[in-house]
Coordinates of C-alpha atoms in Angstrom, one line a residue:
Chain R
X1 CA 0.0 0.0 0.0
X2 CA 1.4 3.4 -0.9
X3 CA 1.4 6.5 1.3
X4 CA -1.5 8.2 -0.5
X5 CA -3.7 5.2 -0.2
X6 CA -2.8 4.7 3.4
X7 CA -3.5 8.4 4.2
X8 CA -6.9 7.9 2.7
X9 CA -7.5 4.8 4.8
X10 CA -6.3 6.6 7.9
X11 CA -8.7 9.4 7.3
X12 CA -11.5 6.9 7.0
X13 CA -10.8 5.1 10.2
X14 CA -9.4 7.7 12.6
X15 CA -12.3 9.2 14.6
X16 CA -13.3 12.7 13.6
X17 CA -13.4 15.4 16.2
X18 CA -17.1 15.9 17.1
X19 CA -17.1 19.4 15.7
X20 CA -20.6 20.6 16.8
X21 CA -20.2 19.2 20.3
X22 CA -16.7 20.7 20.7
X23 CA -17.9 24.1 19.4
X24 CA -20.8 24.2 21.8
X25 CA -18.7 23.2 24.7
X26 CA -16.0 25.8 23.8
X27 CA -18.8 28.4 23.6
X28 CA -20.2 27.5 27.0
X29 CA -16.9 27.2 28.8
X30 CA -15.3 30.2 27.3
X31 CA -18.5 32.3 27.7
X32 CA -18.7 31.3 31.4
X33 CA -15.1 32.2 32.1
X34 CA -15.8 35.7 30.6
X35 CA -19.0 36.0 32.6
X36 CA -17.2 35.2 35.8
X37 CA -14.6 37.8 35.0
X38 CA -17.4 40.3 34.4
X39 CA -18.6 39.7 38.0
X40 CA -15.1 40.1 39.3
X41 CA -14.8 43.4 37.4
X42 CA -18.1 44.5 39.0
X43 CA -16.5 43.7 42.4
X44 CA -13.6 45.9 41.7
X45 CA -15.8 48.7 40.4
X46 CA -18.1 48.5 43.4
X47 CA -15.6 48.1 46.3
X48 CA -12.6 49.9 44.9
X49 CA -11.9 53.0 42.9
X50 CA -12.0 51.5 39.5
X51 CA -13.8 52.4 36.3
X52 CA -15.2 50.0 33.7
X53 CA -11.9 50.5 31.8
X54 CA -9.4 50.4 34.6
X55 CA -11.1 47.4 36.3
X56 CA -9.7 45.2 33.5
X57 CA -6.2 45.1 34.9
X58 CA -7.1 43.7 38.4
X59 CA -9.7 41.4 36.8
X60 CA -7.1 39.9 34.5
X61 CA -4.7 39.4 37.5
X62 CA -7.4 37.8 39.5
X63 CA -8.4 35.4 36.7
X64 CA -4.8 34.4 36.5
X65 CA -4.7 33.8 40.2
X66 CA -7.8 31.6 40.0
X67 CA -6.2 29.8 37.1
X68 CA -3.1 29.1 39.2
X69 CA -5.2 27.4 41.9
X70 CA -7.2 25.4 39.3
X71 CA -4.0 24.3 37.6
X72 CA -2.2 23.4 40.8
X73 CA -5.1 21.3 42.0
X74 CA -5.3 19.5 38.7
X75 CA -8.7 21.0 37.7
X76 CA -7.7 23.1 34.7
X77 CA -6.6 20.2 32.6
X78 CA -10.2 18.9 33.0
X79 CA -11.6 22.2 32.0
X80 CA -9.3 22.2 29.0
X81 CA -10.3 18.7 28.0
X82 CA -14.0 19.5 28.3
X83 CA -13.9 23.0 26.9
X84 CA -11.1 22.8 24.3
X85 CA -10.5 26.4 23.1
X86 CA -13.0 27.5 25.7
X87 CA -10.4 26.7 28.2
X88 CA -7.3 27.7 26.2
X89 CA -8.3 31.1 24.7
X90 CA -9.3 33.1 27.8
X91 CA -6.5 34.6 29.8
X92 CA -7.0 31.8 32.3
X93 CA -5.6 29.5 29.6
X94 CA -2.6 31.7 29.3
X95 CA -2.2 31.5 33.0
X96 CA -2.6 27.7 32.8
X97 CA 0.2 27.5 30.2
X98 CA 2.5 29.5 32.4
X99 CA 1.7 27.8 35.7
X100 CA 1.7 24.3 34.3
X101 CA 5.2 24.9 32.8
X102 CA 6.4 26.4 36.0
X103 CA 5.3 23.5 38.3
X104 CA 6.5 20.9 35.7
X105 CA 10.0 22.1 35.8
X106 CA 10.4 22.6 39.5
X107 CA 12.4 19.4 39.6
X108 CA 15.1 21.1 37.5
X109 CA 15.5 23.9 40.1
X110 CA 14.1 27.4 40.3
X111 CA 16.7 29.0 38.0
X112 CA 17.3 26.4 35.3
X113 CA 13.9 24.8 35.6
X114 CA 11.1 27.2 36.5
X115 CA 12.9 30.4 35.4
X116 CA 13.9 29.2 32.0
X117 CA 10.8 27.2 31.2
X118 CA 8.0 29.3 32.6
X119 CA 7.2 30.8 29.1
X120 CA 7.8 27.5 27.3
X121 CA 4.2 27.4 26.0
X122 CA 3.1 31.0 26.5
X123 CA 6.3 32.6 25.1
X124 CA 5.2 32.3 21.5
X125 CA 2.0 34.3 22.3
X126 CA 4.0 37.1 23.8
X127 CA 6.5 37.1 20.9
X128 CA 3.8 37.2 18.2
X129 CA 1.8 39.7 20.2
X130 CA 4.7 42.1 20.5
X131 CA 5.8 41.7 17.0
X132 CA 2.4 42.2 15.5
X133 CA 1.7 45.1 17.8
X134 CA 5.0 46.7 16.6
X135 CA 4.1 46.3 13.0
X136 CA 0.6 47.5 13.4
X137 CA 1.6 50.5 15.4
X138 CA 4.4 51.3 13.1
X139 CA 2.2 51.2 10.0
X140 CA -0.5 53.3 11.6
X141 CA 2.0 55.8 12.9
X142 CA 3.5 56.2 9.4
X143 CA 0.1 56.5 7.9
X144 CA -0.9 59.2 10.4
X145 CA 2.3 61.1 9.6
X146 CA 1.5 60.9 5.9
X147 CA -1.9 62.2 6.7
X148 CA -3.7 59.1 5.3
X149 CA -5.5 58.3 8.6
X150 CA -5.9 60.1 11.9
X151 CA -5.4 58.7 15.5
Chain S
X1 CA -26.1 47.7 32.7
X2 CA -27.1 44.0 32.8
X3 CA -26.9 43.5 29.1
X4 CA -23.1 43.6 29.5
X5 CA -23.3 40.2 31.3
X6 CA -25.1 38.7 28.3
X7 CA -22.8 40.3 25.7
X8 CA -19.8 39.3 27.7
X9 CA -20.9 35.7 27.7
X10 CA -21.8 35.6 24.0
X11 CA -18.8 37.5 22.6
X12 CA -16.3 35.6 24.9
X13 CA -17.9 32.3 23.9
X14 CA -17.8 33.2 20.2
X15 CA -14.1 34.1 20.3
X16 CA -13.5 30.7 21.9
X17 CA -15.6 29.1 19.1
X18 CA -13.2 30.6 16.6
X19 CA -10.4 29.1 18.5
X20 CA -12.1 25.7 18.5
X21 CA -12.6 25.9 14.8
X22 CA -8.9 26.6 14.4
X23 CA -8.2 23.5 16.5
X24 CA -10.6 21.1 14.9
X25 CA -11.1 22.3 11.3
X26 CA -7.7 23.9 10.5
X27 CA -6.0 21.2 12.7
X28 CA -3.7 23.8 14.4
X29 CA -1.9 23.2 17.7
X30 CA -3.0 25.3 20.7
X31 CA 0.2 27.4 20.3
X32 CA -0.5 28.2 16.7
X33 CA -4.2 29.0 17.4
X34 CA -3.4 31.4 20.3
X35 CA -0.7 33.2 18.2
X36 CA -3.2 33.7 15.4
X37 CA -5.8 35.1 17.9
X38 CA -3.2 37.5 19.4
X39 CA -2.2 38.8 16.0
X40 CA -5.9 39.2 15.1
X41 CA -6.5 41.2 18.3
X42 CA -3.5 43.4 17.4
X43 CA -4.7 44.0 13.9
X44 CA -8.2 44.8 15.0
X45 CA -6.9 47.5 17.3
X46 CA -4.9 49.0 14.5
X47 CA -8.2 49.2 12.6
X48 CA -9.8 50.8 15.6
X49 CA -12.2 48.0 16.0
X50 CA -11.2 46.4 19.3
X51 CA -12.0 49.2 21.7
X52 CA -15.7 49.4 20.5
X53 CA -15.8 45.6 21.1
X54 CA -14.7 46.1 24.7
X55 CA -17.3 48.8 25.1
X56 CA -19.9 46.3 23.8
X57 CA -18.8 43.1 25.5
X58 CA -16.7 44.1 28.6
X59 CA -14.8 41.1 29.8
X60 CA -16.1 39.1 26.8
X61 CA -13.5 41.1 24.9
X62 CA -10.8 41.7 27.5
X63 CA -10.5 38.1 28.8
X64 CA -9.9 36.2 25.6
X65 CA -6.2 36.2 24.4
X66 CA -7.1 38.5 21.5
X67 CA -7.2 41.3 24.1
X68 CA -3.5 40.8 24.7
X69 CA -2.7 41.7 21.1
X70 CA -5.1 44.6 21.4
X71 CA -3.5 45.9 24.6
X72 CA 0.0 45.7 23.2
X73 CA -0.9 47.6 20.1
X74 CA -3.0 50.1 22.1
X75 CA -0.1 50.9 24.4
X76 CA 2.2 51.3 21.4
X77 CA -0.2 53.6 19.6
X78 CA -0.9 55.7 22.6
X79 CA 2.8 56.4 23.1
X80 CA 3.3 56.9 19.4
X81 CA 0.7 59.5 19.5
X82 CA 2.6 61.4 22.2
X83 CA 6.2 60.7 21.1
X84 CA 6.1 59.7 17.5
X85 CA 7.8 56.6 16.2
X86 CA 10.0 55.9 19.2
X87 CA 6.7 55.5 21.2
X88 CA 5.9 52.4 19.2
X89 CA 8.8 50.7 21.0
X90 CA 8.4 52.2 24.5
X91 CA 4.6 52.0 24.8
X92 CA 4.0 48.4 24.1
X93 CA 3.8 47.0 27.6
X94 CA 2.2 50.1 29.1
X95 CA -1.3 48.4 29.2
X96 CA -0.5 44.7 29.3
X97 CA 1.9 44.7 32.2
X98 CA -0.6 43.4 34.7
X99 CA -1.4 40.2 32.8
X100 CA 2.3 39.3 32.2
X101 CA 3.5 40.2 35.7
X102 CA 0.6 38.3 37.3
X103 CA 1.4 35.3 35.2
X104 CA 5.1 35.3 36.1
X105 CA 4.3 36.0 39.8
X106 CA 1.6 33.4 40.2
X107 CA 3.5 30.9 38.1
X108 CA 6.6 31.2 40.2
X109 CA 4.6 31.0 43.4
X110 CA 2.7 28.0 42.2
X111 CA 6.1 26.2 41.6
X112 CA 6.7 26.5 45.4
X113 CA 3.4 24.9 46.3
X114 CA 2.3 22.4 43.6
X115 CA 3.5 19.3 41.9
X116 CA 2.2 18.0 38.6
X117 CA 0.0 14.9 39.0
X118 CA -0.7 12.5 36.2
X119 CA -4.3 12.0 36.9
X120 CA -7.0 11.7 34.3
Chain M
X1 CA 18.7 -19.8 8.8
X2 CA 20.2 -16.4 8.7
X3 CA 18.5 -13.9 6.5
X4 CA 16.8 -10.5 6.3
X5 CA 16.1 -9.9 9.9
X6 CA 14.5 -13.3 10.5
X7 CA 15.7 -15.0 13.7
X8 CA 15.5 -18.6 14.7
X9 CA 16.7 -20.0 18.1
X10 CA 17.4 -23.7 17.8
X11 CA 18.3 -23.9 21.5
X12 CA 15.0 -22.2 22.4
X13 CA 16.1 -20.0 25.3
X14 CA 13.4 -19.9 28.1
X15 CA 11.9 -17.0 29.9
X16 CA 12.5 -18.3 33.4
X17 CA 10.9 -15.5 35.4
X18 CA 9.3 -12.1 34.9
X19 CA 8.6 -9.1 37.0
X20 CA 6.0 -6.4 36.4
X21 CA 5.5 -3.2 38.3
X22 CA 3.0 -0.4 37.7
X23 CA 1.8 3.0 38.9
X24 CA -1.3 4.0 40.8
X25 CA -3.6 4.6 37.7
X26 CA -2.6 1.2 36.4
X27 CA -4.4 -0.5 39.3
X28 CA -7.5 0.1 37.1
X29 CA -5.8 -1.9 34.2
X30 CA -7.5 -4.9 32.8
X31 CA -4.2 -6.7 33.4
X32 CA -3.6 -5.5 37.0
X33 CA -4.2 -9.0 38.5
X34 CA -0.9 -10.1 36.9
X35 CA 1.2 -7.2 38.1
X36 CA 3.7 -8.1 40.8
X37 CA 3.7 -4.7 42.4
X38 CA 1.8 -1.5 42.2
X39 CA 2.6 1.9 43.8
X40 CA 0.3 4.4 45.4
X41 CA 2.6 7.2 44.4
X42 CA 3.4 7.8 40.7
X43 CA 7.0 8.8 41.6
X44 CA 7.3 5.6 43.8
X45 CA 7.8 7.9 46.8
X46 CA 10.9 9.5 45.2
X47 CA 11.6 13.2 44.4
X48 CA 11.4 13.3 40.6
X49 CA 9.3 11.5 38.0
X50 CA 12.6 10.3 36.5
X51 CA 13.7 8.7 39.7
X52 CA 10.4 7.0 40.1
X53 CA 10.7 5.8 36.5
X54 CA 14.1 4.2 37.4
X55 CA 12.7 2.7 40.5
X56 CA 9.8 1.0 38.6
X57 CA 12.3 -0.7 36.3
X58 CA 14.6 -1.7 39.2
X59 CA 11.8 -3.2 41.2
X60 CA 10.6 -5.2 38.2
X61 CA 14.1 -6.6 37.6
X62 CA 14.6 -7.4 41.3
X63 CA 11.2 -9.2 41.4
X64 CA 12.1 -11.3 38.4
X65 CA 15.4 -12.2 39.9
X66 CA 13.9 -13.0 43.3
X67 CA 11.5 -15.4 41.7
X68 CA 14.4 -17.6 40.7
X69 CA 16.3 -17.0 43.9
X70 CA 19.0 -15.0 42.1
X71 CA 20.7 -11.7 42.8
X72 CA 21.9 -9.1 40.2
X73 CA 25.5 -10.4 40.4
X74 CA 24.2 -13.7 39.0
X75 CA 23.1 -12.1 35.8
X76 CA 25.4 -11.9 32.7
X77 CA 23.6 -9.2 30.8
X78 CA 21.0 -6.5 31.2
X79 CA 19.3 -5.3 28.1
X80 CA 16.8 -2.5 28.8
X81 CA 15.5 0.8 27.6
X82 CA 12.9 3.5 28.0
X83 CA 11.6 6.7 26.3
X84 CA 13.3 9.5 28.3
X85 CA 15.9 11.5 26.3
X86 CA 19.1 9.5 26.6
X87 CA 17.4 6.7 28.6
X88 CA 18.7 7.9 31.9
X89 CA 16.1 6.0 33.9
X90 CA 17.3 2.7 32.5
X91 CA 21.0 3.8 32.9
X92 CA 20.6 4.8 36.6
X93 CA 18.9 1.5 37.3
X94 CA 21.7 -0.2 35.5
X95 CA 24.2 1.5 37.8
X96 CA 22.2 0.3 40.9
X97 CA 22.1 -3.4 39.8
X98 CA 25.6 -3.4 38.3
X99 CA 24.8 -6.0 35.6
X100 CA 26.7 -5.6 32.3
X101 CA 24.3 -3.4 30.4
X102 CA 23.2 -2.8 26.8
X103 CA 20.9 0.2 26.5
X104 CA 18.2 -0.5 23.9
X105 CA 16.0 2.0 22.1
X106 CA 13.2 0.9 19.9
X107 CA 10.7 3.3 21.5
X108 CA 7.6 1.3 22.7
X109 CA 8.9 -1.8 20.8
X110 CA 11.8 -2.1 23.3
X111 CA 10.1 -4.9 25.2
X112 CA 10.6 -7.2 22.3
X113 CA 13.9 -5.9 20.9
X114 CA 15.5 -6.3 24.3
X115 CA 14.0 -9.8 24.6
X116 CA 15.3 -10.8 21.2
X117 CA 18.8 -9.4 22.1
X118 CA 18.8 -11.4 25.4
X119 CA 17.7 -14.5 23.5
X120 CA 20.5 -14.0 20.9
X121 CA 23.1 -13.7 23.7
X122 CA 21.8 -16.8 25.3
X123 CA 21.6 -18.7 21.9
X124 CA 25.2 -17.7 21.3
X125 CA 26.2 -19.3 24.6
X126 CA 27.4 -16.0 26.0
X127 CA 24.8 -15.7 28.6
X128 CA 23.4 -18.0 31.3
X129 CA 21.1 -15.4 32.7
X130 CA 20.1 -12.2 30.9
X131 CA 17.5 -9.6 32.0
X132 CA 15.5 -7.9 29.3
X133 CA 13.1 -5.1 30.1
X134 CA 11.5 -1.8 29.2
X135 CA 9.6 0.8 31.1
X136 CA 7.8 4.1 30.9
X137 CA 6.5 6.6 33.5
X138 CA 3.5 8.7 32.4
X139 CA 4.7 12.1 33.7
X140 CA 8.3 11.7 32.6
X141 CA 7.4 10.7 29.1
X142 CA 4.4 13.0 28.5
X143 CA 6.3 16.1 29.6
X144 CA 9.0 15.3 27.1
X145 CA 6.9 14.4 24.1
X146 CA 3.7 16.4 24.7
X147 CA 2.8 19.2 27.2
X148 CA 3.4 19.8 30.9
X149 CA 1.2 17.4 32.8
X150 CA -1.1 20.1 34.1
X151 CA -1.6 21.9 30.8
X152 CA -5.2 21.8 29.6
X153 CA -4.8 20.7 26.0
X154 CA -7.8 18.9 24.6
X155 CA -7.0 15.3 23.7
X156 CA -8.7 13.8 20.7
X157 CA -10.2 10.3 20.5
X158 CA -7.1 8.9 18.8
X159 CA -4.7 10.1 21.6
X160 CA -3.0 7.4 23.7
X161 CA -2.1 7.5 27.4
X162 CA 1.5 6.7 28.3
X163 CA 1.4 4.0 31.0
X164 CA 3.4 4.0 34.2
X165 CA 4.7 0.4 34.2
X166 CA 7.8 -1.7 33.8
X167 CA 8.3 -5.3 32.7
X168 CA 11.4 -7.4 33.1
X169 CA 12.0 -10.9 31.8
X170 CA 14.9 -13.2 32.8
X171 CA 16.1 -15.2 29.9
X172 CA 18.2 -18.4 30.4
X173 CA 19.0 -21.5 28.4
X174 CA 16.1 -23.8 27.7
X175 CA 14.3 -25.2 30.7
X176 CA 11.4 -27.6 30.5
X177 CA 8.0 -26.4 31.3
X178 CA 8.6 -22.7 30.7
X179 CA 7.8 -20.5 27.8
X180 CA 10.6 -20.4 25.3
X181 CA 11.7 -18.2 22.5
X182 CA 11.6 -20.0 19.2
X183 CA 11.7 -17.4 16.5
X184 CA 11.7 -13.7 15.9
X185 CA 11.7 -11.0 13.3
X186 CA 13.5 -7.7 13.5
X187 CA 11.3 -5.0 12.1
X188 CA 12.1 -2.5 9.4
X189 CA 11.7 1.2 10.1
X190 CA 8.6 2.2 8.2
X191 CA 7.3 5.6 7.5
X192 CA 4.0 5.9 5.8
X193 CA 3.9 9.7 6.0
X194 CA 1.9 10.0 9.2
X195 CA 2.9 13.1 11.1
X196 CA 0.3 13.5 13.9
X197 CA 2.0 12.7 17.2
X198 CA -1.4 12.5 18.8
X199 CA -2.4 9.6 16.6
X200 CA 0.5 7.3 16.9
X201 CA -1.5 4.2 16.4
X202 CA -2.1 5.2 12.8
X203 CA 1.6 5.8 12.3
X204 CA 2.6 2.4 13.8
X205 CA 0.0 0.1 12.2
X206 CA 1.9 -0.2 8.9
X207 CA 5.1 -1.3 10.7
X208 CA 3.2 -3.9 12.6
X209 CA 1.5 -5.2 9.4
X210 CA 4.9 -5.3 7.7
X211 CA 6.6 -7.3 10.5
X212 CA 3.6 -9.7 10.7
X213 CA 3.8 -10.4 7.0
X214 CA 7.6 -10.9 7.0
X215 CA 7.4 -13.1 10.0
X216 CA 4.7 -15.3 8.6
X217 CA 6.2 -15.5 5.1
X218 CA 9.8 -15.8 6.3
X219 CA 9.1 -18.5 8.8
X220 CA 6.5 -20.3 6.7
X221 CA 3.8 -19.9 9.3
X222 CA 0.2 -18.8 9.1
X223 CA -1.8 -16.6 11.4
X224 CA -4.0 -19.4 12.5
X225 CA -1.0 -21.3 14.0
X226 CA -1.0 -19.0 17.0
X227 CA -3.2 -19.0 20.0
X228 CA -2.6 -15.3 20.3
X229 CA -1.1 -12.6 18.1
X230 CA -0.7 -9.5 20.2
X231 CA 0.5 -6.2 19.0
X232 CA 2.1 -3.7 21.4
X233 CA 0.4 -0.4 21.7
X234 CA -1.6 0.3 18.5
X235 CA -4.7 1.1 20.6
X236 CA -8.2 1.3 19.1
X237 CA -7.4 3.5 16.0
X238 CA -4.1 1.8 15.2
X239 CA -5.5 -1.7 15.7
X240 CA -8.4 -1.0 13.3
X241 CA -6.0 0.2 10.7
X242 CA -3.7 -2.7 11.3
X243 CA -6.6 -5.1 10.7
X244 CA -7.4 -3.4 7.4
X245 CA -3.7 -3.7 6.3
X246 CA -3.6 -7.3 7.3
X247 CA -6.8 -8.0 5.4
X248 CA -4.9 -6.9 2.3
X249 CA -2.4 -9.7 3.1
X250 CA -5.2 -12.2 2.9
X251 CA -5.8 -12.7 6.6
X252 CA -9.5 -12.5 7.4
X253 CA -9.9 -14.2 10.8
X254 CA -9.0 -11.9 13.7
X255 CA -10.2 -14.2 16.6
X256 CA -6.7 -14.6 17.9
X257 CA -5.6 -11.0 17.4
X258 CA -5.3 -8.6 20.2
X259 CA -3.5 -5.4 21.2
X260 CA -2.0 -4.7 24.6
X261 CA -2.5 -0.9 24.4
X262 CA -6.2 -1.2 23.4
X263 CA -7.0 -3.6 26.2
X264 CA -4.8 -2.1 28.9
X265 CA -7.3 0.3 30.5
X266 CA -10.4 -1.7 29.6
X267 CA -13.0 0.5 27.9
X268 CA -12.4 3.6 30.1
X269 CA -13.0 6.6 27.8
X270 CA -10.7 8.8 30.0
X271 CA -7.8 7.1 28.3
X272 CA -9.1 7.8 24.8
X273 CA -7.7 5.3 22.3
X274 CA -5.9 3.3 24.9
X275 CA -2.4 2.9 26.4
X276 CA 1.0 3.4 25.0
X277 CA 4.6 3.6 26.2
X278 CA 7.6 1.3 26.5
X279 CA 6.1 -0.2 29.7
X280 CA 2.8 -1.0 28.1
X281 CA 3.7 -4.1 26.0
X282 CA 6.3 -5.2 28.5
X283 CA 3.8 -5.1 31.4
X284 CA 1.2 -7.1 29.5
X285 CA 3.5 -9.6 27.8
X286 CA 5.5 -10.4 30.9
X287 CA 2.4 -10.7 33.2
X288 CA -0.8 -11.9 31.6
X289 CA 0.6 -13.5 28.5
X290 CA 3.5 -15.1 30.3
X291 CA 1.3 -16.5 33.0
X292 CA -1.3 -17.9 30.5
X293 CA 1.6 -19.7 28.7
X294 CA 2.8 -21.2 31.9
X295 CA -0.7 -22.3 32.6
X296 CA -0.7 -23.9 29.1
X297 CA -3.7 -21.8 28.1
X298 CA -1.6 -20.5 25.2
X299 CA 0.8 -22.9 23.5
X300 CA 2.1 -20.6 20.8
X301 CA 2.0 -16.8 20.7
X302 CA 3.3 -14.1 18.5
X303 CA 4.1 -10.8 20.2
X304 CA 4.6 -7.8 17.9
X305 CA 5.7 -4.8 19.9
X306 CA 5.3 -1.5 18.1
X307 CA 7.2 1.7 18.5
X308 CA 7.0 5.3 17.1
X309 CA 10.5 6.5 16.6
X310 CA 9.8 10.2 16.8
X311 CA 11.3 12.9 18.9
X312 CA 9.8 16.2 20.0
X313 CA 12.4 17.9 17.7
X314 CA 11.6 15.8 14.6
X315 CA 7.9 16.6 15.1
X316 CA 8.6 20.4 15.5
X317 CA 10.7 20.3 12.3
X318 CA 7.7 18.9 10.5
X319 CA 9.0 15.4 9.9
X320 CA 6.8 12.4 9.6
X321 CA 7.0 9.6 12.1
X322 CA 9.2 6.6 11.4
X323 CA 7.9 3.5 13.1
X324 CA 9.2 0.0 14.0
X325 CA 7.7 -3.3 15.0
X326 CA 9.6 -6.3 16.3
X327 CA 8.2 -9.8 16.7
X328 CA 9.0 -12.6 19.0
X329 CA 7.4 -16.0 18.9
X330 CA 7.0 -17.8 22.2
X331 CA 6.1 -21.5 22.6
X332 CA 5.2 -23.7 25.4
X333 CA 6.2 -27.3 24.9

């Protein structure tokens, strides 16, 4: 059997991802995480001196804190398994990537293990975020200078 | 006021659905998916579209990772407005610092406390 | 007969004893009754996953030796391997027991490649007692090949779960009333262009089918000669593909076919397609299969251990997954 034929057979036999089910679960899990964050934002706006805009910073930090606890107690991987992208895309998923890498590499020490591996998974998100932000801001700044668009 | 809870849930959920489609249909790894979403958030801010989304959906727009790209770009643009091109470099982490510093801090603290456990 | 990877052992070396150890989750295994020792802690009470990994293998070896009232210094050779980078868990255990040591890497097919090597040394008259074994520890292997243990990546239905288990077999010149090694086939590395490391069964199935074909044709045997033909860790997806490939070879009866990885955790959906890992086939072959041979339930079995020869690096560089399958034929006279 040649490679092409085998690839076809493999496609036939390997189970397909249950797309509709996965999409619904991602929607519900991701939506719920955002909703919880909205309540946390409400908390910061009610009890501290935050506005709707500035509440976003402490809210994000709090969500990452919750994500740390859930990751440490082995709950976040279950959320990720059930929710798929619903668990990965919110900032809690970013937190999970950082925290899981950190505790994984504890056995290699705090400097060589935790320190150097903490962004093993999340690092690429930061790199691509920074680079695209640079490009976008650069282009926009140049366009503004040329008078094509305004701020 | 209450509508923000509904829009937050729906918009946040929908961004995750895009992520799930990138997983299952485009067969991308989680890392590739998240990078695409971050770049998308950054581009949307360049087009001036992400801030209106935050006004509309609150945490539904600020909690998904797209917001990270938006915040980086937003910081860079705000500084660029003040200081010109050099601001593009200096302003980037102005807005996002809390997410990254929280992740580093809590990740490091977690490594004191927790051990990975190979449970199902 | 010496040709093209086909092995025959006229002196039929015997497996005189086996030892199998397994981790806490493996207590739920369909084969757990045959395990000699299970641990409540996945690191066997030690500090790191890798130390626990080493301990698993060491205990399996010591158990096998103790069953024949031997100590490590009685053994002539140790042939063992695992999946962790440079096989340090096996090497650390080799330093503890001090037996002359050949490290063996055939990924998850190491159970059979080490057994074949031990049998060859015995056949050549160079060994009176050789220990063959392989092991895997879930955390140590997954962190290397996949993600950190606590990372919430969604696993698809074709994903396999690396077992925490070790199996060791003591090989000695023929002894009456014990399962003996009659024939074997060294596999060819086969790459059918599969590149998904989360569907390794599909990558490995062609290697298993190739080795089965070469074994049967080369040794003039037919599939129905065996009471059991058991592949290593193809799991549900890989095993279905394997059957399709074997059908093309003209075999249509699958009554006596089975797969250790597919059966390992029963039908528990938490483990997706089933088990994998160098310890998977070793733990099953050297417990349940060995015991059933000793009980004369099986007279002749063909064990085809399968291995995916990928590394995290080769996957990231976009390479496909080369695979291997080694076969050993055990008989009970």
